[in-house]
Short mmCIF file of C-alpha atoms and ligand atoms in Angstrom, two decimals:
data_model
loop_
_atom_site.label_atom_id
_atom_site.label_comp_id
_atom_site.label_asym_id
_atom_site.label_seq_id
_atom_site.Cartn_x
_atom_site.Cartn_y
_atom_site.Cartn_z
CA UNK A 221 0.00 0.00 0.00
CA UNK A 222 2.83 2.25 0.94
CA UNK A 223 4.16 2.15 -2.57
CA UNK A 224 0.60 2.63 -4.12
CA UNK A 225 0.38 5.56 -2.49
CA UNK A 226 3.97 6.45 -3.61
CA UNK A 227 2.99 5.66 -7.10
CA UNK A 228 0.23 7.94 -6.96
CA UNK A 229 2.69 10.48 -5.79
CA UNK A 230 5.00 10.97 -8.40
CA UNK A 231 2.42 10.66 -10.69
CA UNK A 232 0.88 13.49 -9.66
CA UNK A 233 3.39 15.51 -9.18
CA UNK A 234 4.68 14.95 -12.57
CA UNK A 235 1.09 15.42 -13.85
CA UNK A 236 1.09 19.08 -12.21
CA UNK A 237 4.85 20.15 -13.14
CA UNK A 238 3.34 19.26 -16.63
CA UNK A 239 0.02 20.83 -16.26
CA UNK A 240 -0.12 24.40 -18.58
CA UNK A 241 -3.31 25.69 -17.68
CA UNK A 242 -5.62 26.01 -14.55
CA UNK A 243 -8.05 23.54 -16.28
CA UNK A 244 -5.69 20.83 -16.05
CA UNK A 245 -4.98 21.30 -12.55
CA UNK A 246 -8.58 20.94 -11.41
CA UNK A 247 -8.73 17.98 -13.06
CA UNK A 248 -5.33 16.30 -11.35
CA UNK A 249 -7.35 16.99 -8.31
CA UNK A 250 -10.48 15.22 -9.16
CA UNK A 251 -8.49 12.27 -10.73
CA UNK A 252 -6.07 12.26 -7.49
CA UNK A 253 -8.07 14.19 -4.38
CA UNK A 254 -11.60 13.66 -5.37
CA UNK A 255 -14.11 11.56 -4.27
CA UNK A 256 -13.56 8.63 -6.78
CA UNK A 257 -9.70 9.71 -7.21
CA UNK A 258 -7.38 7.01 -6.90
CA UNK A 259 -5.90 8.22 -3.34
CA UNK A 260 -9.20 8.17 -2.06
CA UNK A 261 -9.93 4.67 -3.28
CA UNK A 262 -6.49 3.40 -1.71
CA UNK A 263 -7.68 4.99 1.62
CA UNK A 264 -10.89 3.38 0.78
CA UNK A 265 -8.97 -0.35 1.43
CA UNK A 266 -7.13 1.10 4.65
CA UNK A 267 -9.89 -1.33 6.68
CA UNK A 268 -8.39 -4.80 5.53
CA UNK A 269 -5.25 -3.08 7.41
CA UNK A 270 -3.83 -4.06 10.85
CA UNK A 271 -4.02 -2.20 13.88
CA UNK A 272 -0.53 -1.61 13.16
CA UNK A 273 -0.26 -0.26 9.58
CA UNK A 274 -3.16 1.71 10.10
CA UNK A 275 -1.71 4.24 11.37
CA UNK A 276 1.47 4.06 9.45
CA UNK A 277 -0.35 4.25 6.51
CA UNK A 278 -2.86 6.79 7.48
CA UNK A 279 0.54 9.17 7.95
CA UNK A 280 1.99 8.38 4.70
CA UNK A 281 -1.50 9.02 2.75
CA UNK A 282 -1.47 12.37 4.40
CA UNK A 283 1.99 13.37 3.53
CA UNK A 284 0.54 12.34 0.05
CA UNK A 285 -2.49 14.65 0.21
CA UNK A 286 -0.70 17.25 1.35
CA UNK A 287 2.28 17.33 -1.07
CA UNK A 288 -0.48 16.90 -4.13
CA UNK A 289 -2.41 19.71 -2.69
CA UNK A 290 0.55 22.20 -2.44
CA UNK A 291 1.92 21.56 -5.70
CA UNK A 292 -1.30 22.15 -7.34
CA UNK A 293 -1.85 25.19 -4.99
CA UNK A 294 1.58 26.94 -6.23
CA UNK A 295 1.62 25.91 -10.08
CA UNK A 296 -2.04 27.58 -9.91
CA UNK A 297 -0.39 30.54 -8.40
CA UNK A 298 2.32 30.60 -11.15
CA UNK A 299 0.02 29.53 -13.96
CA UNK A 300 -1.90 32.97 -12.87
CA UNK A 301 0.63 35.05 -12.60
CA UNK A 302 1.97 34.20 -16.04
CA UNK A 303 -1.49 34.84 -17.22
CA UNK A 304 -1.29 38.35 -15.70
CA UNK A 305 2.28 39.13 -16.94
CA UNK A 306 0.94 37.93 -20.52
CA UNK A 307 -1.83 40.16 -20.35
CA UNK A 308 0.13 43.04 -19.05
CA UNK A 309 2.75 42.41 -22.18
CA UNK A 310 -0.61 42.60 -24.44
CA UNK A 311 -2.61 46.05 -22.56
CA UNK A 312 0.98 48.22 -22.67
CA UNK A 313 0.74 51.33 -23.62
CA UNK A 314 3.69 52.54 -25.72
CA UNK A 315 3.75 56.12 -24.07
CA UNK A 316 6.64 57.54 -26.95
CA UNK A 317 4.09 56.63 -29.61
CA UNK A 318 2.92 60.17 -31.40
CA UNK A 319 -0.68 61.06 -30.33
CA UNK A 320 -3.51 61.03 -32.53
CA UNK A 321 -4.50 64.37 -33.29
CA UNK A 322 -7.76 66.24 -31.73
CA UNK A 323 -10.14 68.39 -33.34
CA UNK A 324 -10.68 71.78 -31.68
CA UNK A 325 -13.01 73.80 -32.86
CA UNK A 326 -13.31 77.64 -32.80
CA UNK A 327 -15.41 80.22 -32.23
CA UNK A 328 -17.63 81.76 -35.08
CA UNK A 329 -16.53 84.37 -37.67
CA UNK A 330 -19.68 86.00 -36.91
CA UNK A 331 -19.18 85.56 -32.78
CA UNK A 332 -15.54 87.13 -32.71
CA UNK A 333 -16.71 90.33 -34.92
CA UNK A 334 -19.64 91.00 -32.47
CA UNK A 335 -17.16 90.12 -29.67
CA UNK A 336 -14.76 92.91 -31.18
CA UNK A 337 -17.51 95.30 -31.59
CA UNK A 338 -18.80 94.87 -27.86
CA UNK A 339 -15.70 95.21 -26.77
CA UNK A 340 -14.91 98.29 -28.52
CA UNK A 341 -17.95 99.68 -27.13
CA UNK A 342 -17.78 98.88 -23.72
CA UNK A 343 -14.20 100.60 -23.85
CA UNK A 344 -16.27 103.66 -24.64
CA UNK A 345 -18.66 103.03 -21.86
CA UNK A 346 -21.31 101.40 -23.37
CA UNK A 347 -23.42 98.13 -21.88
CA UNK A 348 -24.31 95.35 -23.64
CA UNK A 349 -28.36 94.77 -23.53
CA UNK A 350 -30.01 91.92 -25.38
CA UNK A 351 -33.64 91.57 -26.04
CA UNK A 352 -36.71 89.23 -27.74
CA UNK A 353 -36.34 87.42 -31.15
CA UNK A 354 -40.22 87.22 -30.84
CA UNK A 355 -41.26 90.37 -30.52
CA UNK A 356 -44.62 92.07 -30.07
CA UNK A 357 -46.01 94.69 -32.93
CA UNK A 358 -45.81 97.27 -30.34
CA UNK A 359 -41.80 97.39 -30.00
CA UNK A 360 -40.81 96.59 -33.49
CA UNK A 361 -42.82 99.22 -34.60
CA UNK A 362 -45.26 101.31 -32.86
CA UNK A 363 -42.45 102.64 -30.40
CA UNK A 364 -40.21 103.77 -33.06
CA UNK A 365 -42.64 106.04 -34.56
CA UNK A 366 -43.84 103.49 -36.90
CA UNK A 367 -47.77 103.59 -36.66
CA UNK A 368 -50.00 100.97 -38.17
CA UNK A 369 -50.46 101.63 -42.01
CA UNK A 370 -47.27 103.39 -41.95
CA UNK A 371 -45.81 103.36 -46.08
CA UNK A 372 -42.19 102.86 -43.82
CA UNK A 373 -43.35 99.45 -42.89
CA UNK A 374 -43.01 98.20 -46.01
CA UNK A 375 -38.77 98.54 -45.95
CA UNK A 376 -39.24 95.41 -43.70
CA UNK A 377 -40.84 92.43 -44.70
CA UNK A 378 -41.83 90.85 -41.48
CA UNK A 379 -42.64 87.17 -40.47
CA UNK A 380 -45.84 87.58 -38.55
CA UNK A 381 -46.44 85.12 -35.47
CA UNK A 382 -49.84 86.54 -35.04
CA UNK A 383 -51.54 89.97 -35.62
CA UNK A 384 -49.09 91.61 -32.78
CA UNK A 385 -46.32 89.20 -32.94
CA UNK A 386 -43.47 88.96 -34.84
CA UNK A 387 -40.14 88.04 -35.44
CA UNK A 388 -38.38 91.05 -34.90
CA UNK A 389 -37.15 92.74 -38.00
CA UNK A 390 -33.92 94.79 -36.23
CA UNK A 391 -32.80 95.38 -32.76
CA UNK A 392 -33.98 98.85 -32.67
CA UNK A 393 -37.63 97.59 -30.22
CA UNK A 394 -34.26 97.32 -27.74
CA UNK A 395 -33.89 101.07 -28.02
CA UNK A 396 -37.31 101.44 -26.69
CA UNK A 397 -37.37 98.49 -24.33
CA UNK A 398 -33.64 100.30 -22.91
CA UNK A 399 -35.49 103.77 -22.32
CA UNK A 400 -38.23 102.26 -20.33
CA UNK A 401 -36.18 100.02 -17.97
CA UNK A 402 -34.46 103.36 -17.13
CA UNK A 403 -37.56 105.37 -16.80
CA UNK A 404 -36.77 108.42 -18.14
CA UNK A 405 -34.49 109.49 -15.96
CA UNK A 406 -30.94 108.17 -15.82
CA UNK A 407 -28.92 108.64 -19.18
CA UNK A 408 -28.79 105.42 -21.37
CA UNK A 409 -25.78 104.16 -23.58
CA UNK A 410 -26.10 100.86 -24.80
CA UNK A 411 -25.60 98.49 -27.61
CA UNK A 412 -27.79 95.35 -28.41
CA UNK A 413 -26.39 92.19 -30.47
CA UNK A 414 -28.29 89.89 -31.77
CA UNK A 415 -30.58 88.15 -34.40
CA UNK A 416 -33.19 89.63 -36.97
CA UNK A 417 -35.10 87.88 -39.01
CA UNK A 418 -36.71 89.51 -42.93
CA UNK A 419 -38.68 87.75 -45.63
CA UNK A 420 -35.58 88.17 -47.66
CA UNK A 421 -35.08 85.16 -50.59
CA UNK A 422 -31.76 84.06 -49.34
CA UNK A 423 -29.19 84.94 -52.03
CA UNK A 424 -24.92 85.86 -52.04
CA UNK A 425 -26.08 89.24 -50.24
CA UNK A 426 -29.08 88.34 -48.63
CA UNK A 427 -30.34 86.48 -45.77
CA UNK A 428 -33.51 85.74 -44.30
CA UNK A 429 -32.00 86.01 -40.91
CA UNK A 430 -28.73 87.83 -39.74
CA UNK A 431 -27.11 89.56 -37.17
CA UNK A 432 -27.63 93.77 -35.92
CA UNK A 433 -25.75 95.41 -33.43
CA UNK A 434 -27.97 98.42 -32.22
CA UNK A 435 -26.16 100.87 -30.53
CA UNK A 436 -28.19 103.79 -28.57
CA UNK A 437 -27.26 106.97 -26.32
CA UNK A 438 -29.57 109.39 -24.74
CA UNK A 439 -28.44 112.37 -22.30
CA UNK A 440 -28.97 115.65 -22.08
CA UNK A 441 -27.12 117.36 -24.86
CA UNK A 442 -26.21 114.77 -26.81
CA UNK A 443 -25.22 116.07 -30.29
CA UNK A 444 -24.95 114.48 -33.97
CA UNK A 445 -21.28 115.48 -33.55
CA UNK A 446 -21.01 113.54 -30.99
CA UNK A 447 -22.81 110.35 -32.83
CA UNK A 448 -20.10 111.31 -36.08
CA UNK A 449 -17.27 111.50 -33.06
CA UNK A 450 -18.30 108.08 -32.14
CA UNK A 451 -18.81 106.14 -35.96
CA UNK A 452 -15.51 107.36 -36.78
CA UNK A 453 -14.00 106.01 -34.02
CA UNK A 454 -15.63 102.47 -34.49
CA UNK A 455 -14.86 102.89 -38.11
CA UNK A 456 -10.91 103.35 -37.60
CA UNK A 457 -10.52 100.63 -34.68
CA UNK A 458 -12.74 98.10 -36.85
CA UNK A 459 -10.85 98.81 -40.41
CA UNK A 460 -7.71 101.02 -39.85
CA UNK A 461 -6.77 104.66 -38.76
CA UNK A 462 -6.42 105.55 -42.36
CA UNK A 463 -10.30 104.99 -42.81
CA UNK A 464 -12.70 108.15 -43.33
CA UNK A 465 -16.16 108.29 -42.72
CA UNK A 466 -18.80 110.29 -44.14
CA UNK A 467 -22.50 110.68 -43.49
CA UNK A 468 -25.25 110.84 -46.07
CA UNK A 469 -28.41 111.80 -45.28
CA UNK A 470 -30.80 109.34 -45.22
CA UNK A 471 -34.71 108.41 -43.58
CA UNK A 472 -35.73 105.92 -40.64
CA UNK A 473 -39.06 106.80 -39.48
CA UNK A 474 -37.28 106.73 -35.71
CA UNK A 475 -34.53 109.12 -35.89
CA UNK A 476 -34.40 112.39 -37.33
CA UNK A 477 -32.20 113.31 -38.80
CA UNK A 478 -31.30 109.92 -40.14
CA UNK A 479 -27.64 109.16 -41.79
CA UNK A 480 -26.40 106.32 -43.65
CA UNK A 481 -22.60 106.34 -43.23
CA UNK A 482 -20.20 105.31 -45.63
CA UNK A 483 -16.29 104.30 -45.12
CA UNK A 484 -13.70 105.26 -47.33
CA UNK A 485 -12.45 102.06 -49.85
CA UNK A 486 -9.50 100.73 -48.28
CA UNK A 487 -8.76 99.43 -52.03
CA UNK A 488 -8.60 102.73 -53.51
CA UNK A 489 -8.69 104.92 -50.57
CA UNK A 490 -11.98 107.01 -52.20
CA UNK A 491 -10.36 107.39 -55.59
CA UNK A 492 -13.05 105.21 -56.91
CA UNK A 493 -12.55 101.19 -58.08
CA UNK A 494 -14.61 97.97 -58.32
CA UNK A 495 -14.57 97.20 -55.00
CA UNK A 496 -16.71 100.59 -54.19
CA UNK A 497 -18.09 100.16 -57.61
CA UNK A 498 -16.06 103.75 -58.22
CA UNK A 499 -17.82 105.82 -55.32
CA UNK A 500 -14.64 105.74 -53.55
CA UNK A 501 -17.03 104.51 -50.61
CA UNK A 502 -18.43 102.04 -48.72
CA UNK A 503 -21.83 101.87 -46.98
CA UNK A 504 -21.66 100.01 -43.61
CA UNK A 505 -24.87 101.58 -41.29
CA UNK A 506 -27.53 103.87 -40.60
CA UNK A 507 -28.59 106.42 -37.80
CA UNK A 508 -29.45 109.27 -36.74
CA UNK A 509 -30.82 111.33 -33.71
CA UNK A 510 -33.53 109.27 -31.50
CA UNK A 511 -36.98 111.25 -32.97
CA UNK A 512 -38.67 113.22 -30.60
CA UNK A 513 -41.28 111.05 -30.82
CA UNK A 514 -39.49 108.21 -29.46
CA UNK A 515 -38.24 109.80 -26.83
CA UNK A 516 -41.35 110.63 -25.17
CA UNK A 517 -43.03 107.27 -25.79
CA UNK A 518 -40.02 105.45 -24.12
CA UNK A 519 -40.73 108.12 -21.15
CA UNK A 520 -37.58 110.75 -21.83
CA UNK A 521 -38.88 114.38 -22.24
CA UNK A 522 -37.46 115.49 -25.97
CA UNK A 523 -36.74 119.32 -24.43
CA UNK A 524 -34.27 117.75 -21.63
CA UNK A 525 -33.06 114.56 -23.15
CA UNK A 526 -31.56 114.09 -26.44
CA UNK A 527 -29.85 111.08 -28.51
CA UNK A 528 -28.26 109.31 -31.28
CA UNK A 529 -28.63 105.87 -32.26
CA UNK A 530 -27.16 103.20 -35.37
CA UNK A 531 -27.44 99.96 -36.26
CA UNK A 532 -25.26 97.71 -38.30
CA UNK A 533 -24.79 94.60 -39.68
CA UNK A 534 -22.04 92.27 -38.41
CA UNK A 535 -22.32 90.04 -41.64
CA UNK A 536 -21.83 92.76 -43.98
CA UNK A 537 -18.46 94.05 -41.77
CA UNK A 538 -17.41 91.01 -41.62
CA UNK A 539 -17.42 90.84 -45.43
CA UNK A 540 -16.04 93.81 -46.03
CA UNK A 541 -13.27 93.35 -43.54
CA UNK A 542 -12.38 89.54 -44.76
CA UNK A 543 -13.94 89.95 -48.00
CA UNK A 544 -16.36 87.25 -47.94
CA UNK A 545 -18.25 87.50 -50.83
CA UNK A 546 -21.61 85.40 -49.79
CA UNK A 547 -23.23 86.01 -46.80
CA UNK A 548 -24.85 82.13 -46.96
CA UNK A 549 -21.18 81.40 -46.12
CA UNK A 550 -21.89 82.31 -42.43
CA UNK A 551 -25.04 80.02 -42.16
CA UNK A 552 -23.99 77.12 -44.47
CA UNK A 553 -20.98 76.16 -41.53
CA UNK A 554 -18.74 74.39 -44.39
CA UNK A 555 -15.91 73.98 -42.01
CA UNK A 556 -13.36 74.73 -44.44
CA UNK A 557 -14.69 78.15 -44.89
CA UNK A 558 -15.46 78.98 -41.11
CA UNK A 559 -11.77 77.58 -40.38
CA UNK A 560 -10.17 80.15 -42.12
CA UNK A 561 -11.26 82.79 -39.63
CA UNK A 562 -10.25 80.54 -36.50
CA UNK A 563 -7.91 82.85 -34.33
CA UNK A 564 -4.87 80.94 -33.73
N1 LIG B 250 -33.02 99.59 -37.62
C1 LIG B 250 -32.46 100.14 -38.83
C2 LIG B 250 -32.40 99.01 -39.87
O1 LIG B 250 -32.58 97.87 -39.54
C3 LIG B 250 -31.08 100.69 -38.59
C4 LIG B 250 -31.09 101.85 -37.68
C5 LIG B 250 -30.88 101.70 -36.34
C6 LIG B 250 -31.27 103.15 -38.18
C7 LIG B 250 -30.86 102.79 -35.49
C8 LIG B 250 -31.26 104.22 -37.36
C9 LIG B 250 -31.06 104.05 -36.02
O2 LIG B 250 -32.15 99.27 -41.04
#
């Protein structure tokens, strides 16, 4: 019996030393430890044993247990750990490798020209206001001296929401809305960014909607000198100290009088070419001084207060300053347009 249980020994053993995967292990048990395994049969026949052996024997098939059950114990261990060192070989990461590159994106053409205009603003004291794309009938119109009926409605084709709503066809209803948050009494000077919206069919220079920055100042003794003093200094920050200005005059039904300004060609610097189609000049926005009218509907007494106020179009300086020649370029977001105006 002693060398049966020997036998089963180095068998085994030599089994496990063999054994290349956790699998096989389990299985040396069952054939070896388990209930029908062969030591377990051999114990099985320890009652035909004397008193004597009994013991003996008993130790022996212990040792034998024991030395089966620690060699399958570590060549688990080591089968797992090669496993892990394997899988670590496979999951490196090869940190000198070159990365992939990322995609950043940008802000918007459009975004960093209002940006520049705020900001050129502000630096003149100005706050930046917004106010409602859906606007009533009242503000886009009525409050600028724009009455029901009135021939001057017609310049703006407007996409009704109802009989008194609309989509608003400027920013100027944020000259009014201004004037009545600060209830005719505190001076106002503001500008207003944001989107209009015409019944324009949308071609190179028109859009159905696009972007006005409305710019408004009421005090006492506020001048048209003062609104000239203020265009030409937008116009030589936004296109170069060598620019000139020069007002024309012109008719909005809320300021009076009303100016459209031009800027002198940068091309031909006024002597007349095709980029000014040979004017020599360059129309970029109207104004004028806030009409009486106005005034006193927004609550600001015309004999104290006075005012000037513009509006422009941020599309149609951007073009001129980048010369973009289609204005669907800002709305159509072909990334290899919009790219080209990414600040670095
Ligand atoms: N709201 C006018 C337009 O859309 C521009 C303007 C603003 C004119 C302020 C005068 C004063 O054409």
């Amino acid at each position: 019996m002693k060398e049966q249980l020997e036998a089963i020994q180095t068998e085994a053993l030599e089994k496990v030393a063999q054994a290349e995967a956790p699998k096989e292990l389990q299985d040396i048990r069952v054939t070896y430890l388990g209930k029908k395994g062969s030591l377990t049969k051999v114990l099985k026949g320890m009652g035909k044993l004397s008193k004597e052996e009994r013991p003996v024997i008993g130790q022996i098939a212990n040792t034998v247990r024991d030395a089966i059950t620690t060699a399958i114990e570590e060549k688990t261990e080591k089968l797992e750990q090669i496993a892990m060192e394997k899988q670590l070989e496979a999951e490196a990461i090869d940190v000198t490798l070159p990365g992939r590159p990322v995609n950043v994106g940008g802000p918007h053409l459009l975004t960093n020209i209002v940006e520049e205009i705020e900001d050129l603003f502000i630096g003149m004291g100005y706050e930046v206001k917004e106010g409602p794309e859906v606007e009533t009938d009242y503000f886009n119109f009525e409050a600028l001296n724009l009455p029901k009926n009135h021939p001057a409605r017609d310049m703006q084709d407007t996409f009704y929401i109802t009989n008194e709503l609309l989509m608003r066809t400027h920013t100027s209803p944020v000259q009014a809305r201004t004037m009545l948050d600060y209830k005719g009494e505190q001076p106002v000077k503001m500008i207003c960014p944001g989107k209009v919206y015409r019944r324009d069919t949308d071609d190179a220079t028109h859009s159905h909607q696009f972007t006005q920055i409305e710019g408004l100042y009421v005090d006492k003794n506020v001048r048209m000198s003062d609104l000239k003093g203020t265009l030409d200094r937008f116009a030589k920050k936004m296109f170069g100290e060598e620019r000139e200005i020069r007002l024309r005059p012109s008719f909005f039904p809320f300021t009076e009088p009303s100016v459209e300004m031009d800027i002198s060609c940068k091309v031909c610097h006024g002597e007349g070419c095709h980029v000014c189609k040979g004017t020599g000049w360059i129309e970029i926005l109207g104004g004028g001084m806030v009409h009486p009218k106005v005034l006193s509907m927004a609550g600001y007494d015309p004999e104290i207060y006075s005012g000037f106020a513009f509006g422009m179009g941020p599309e149609r300086i951007a073009m001129l300053k980048y010369g973009v020649s289609d204005i669907r370029g800002f709305y159509t977001n072909d990334i290899r347009f919009l790219k080209q105006y990414h600040k670095a």
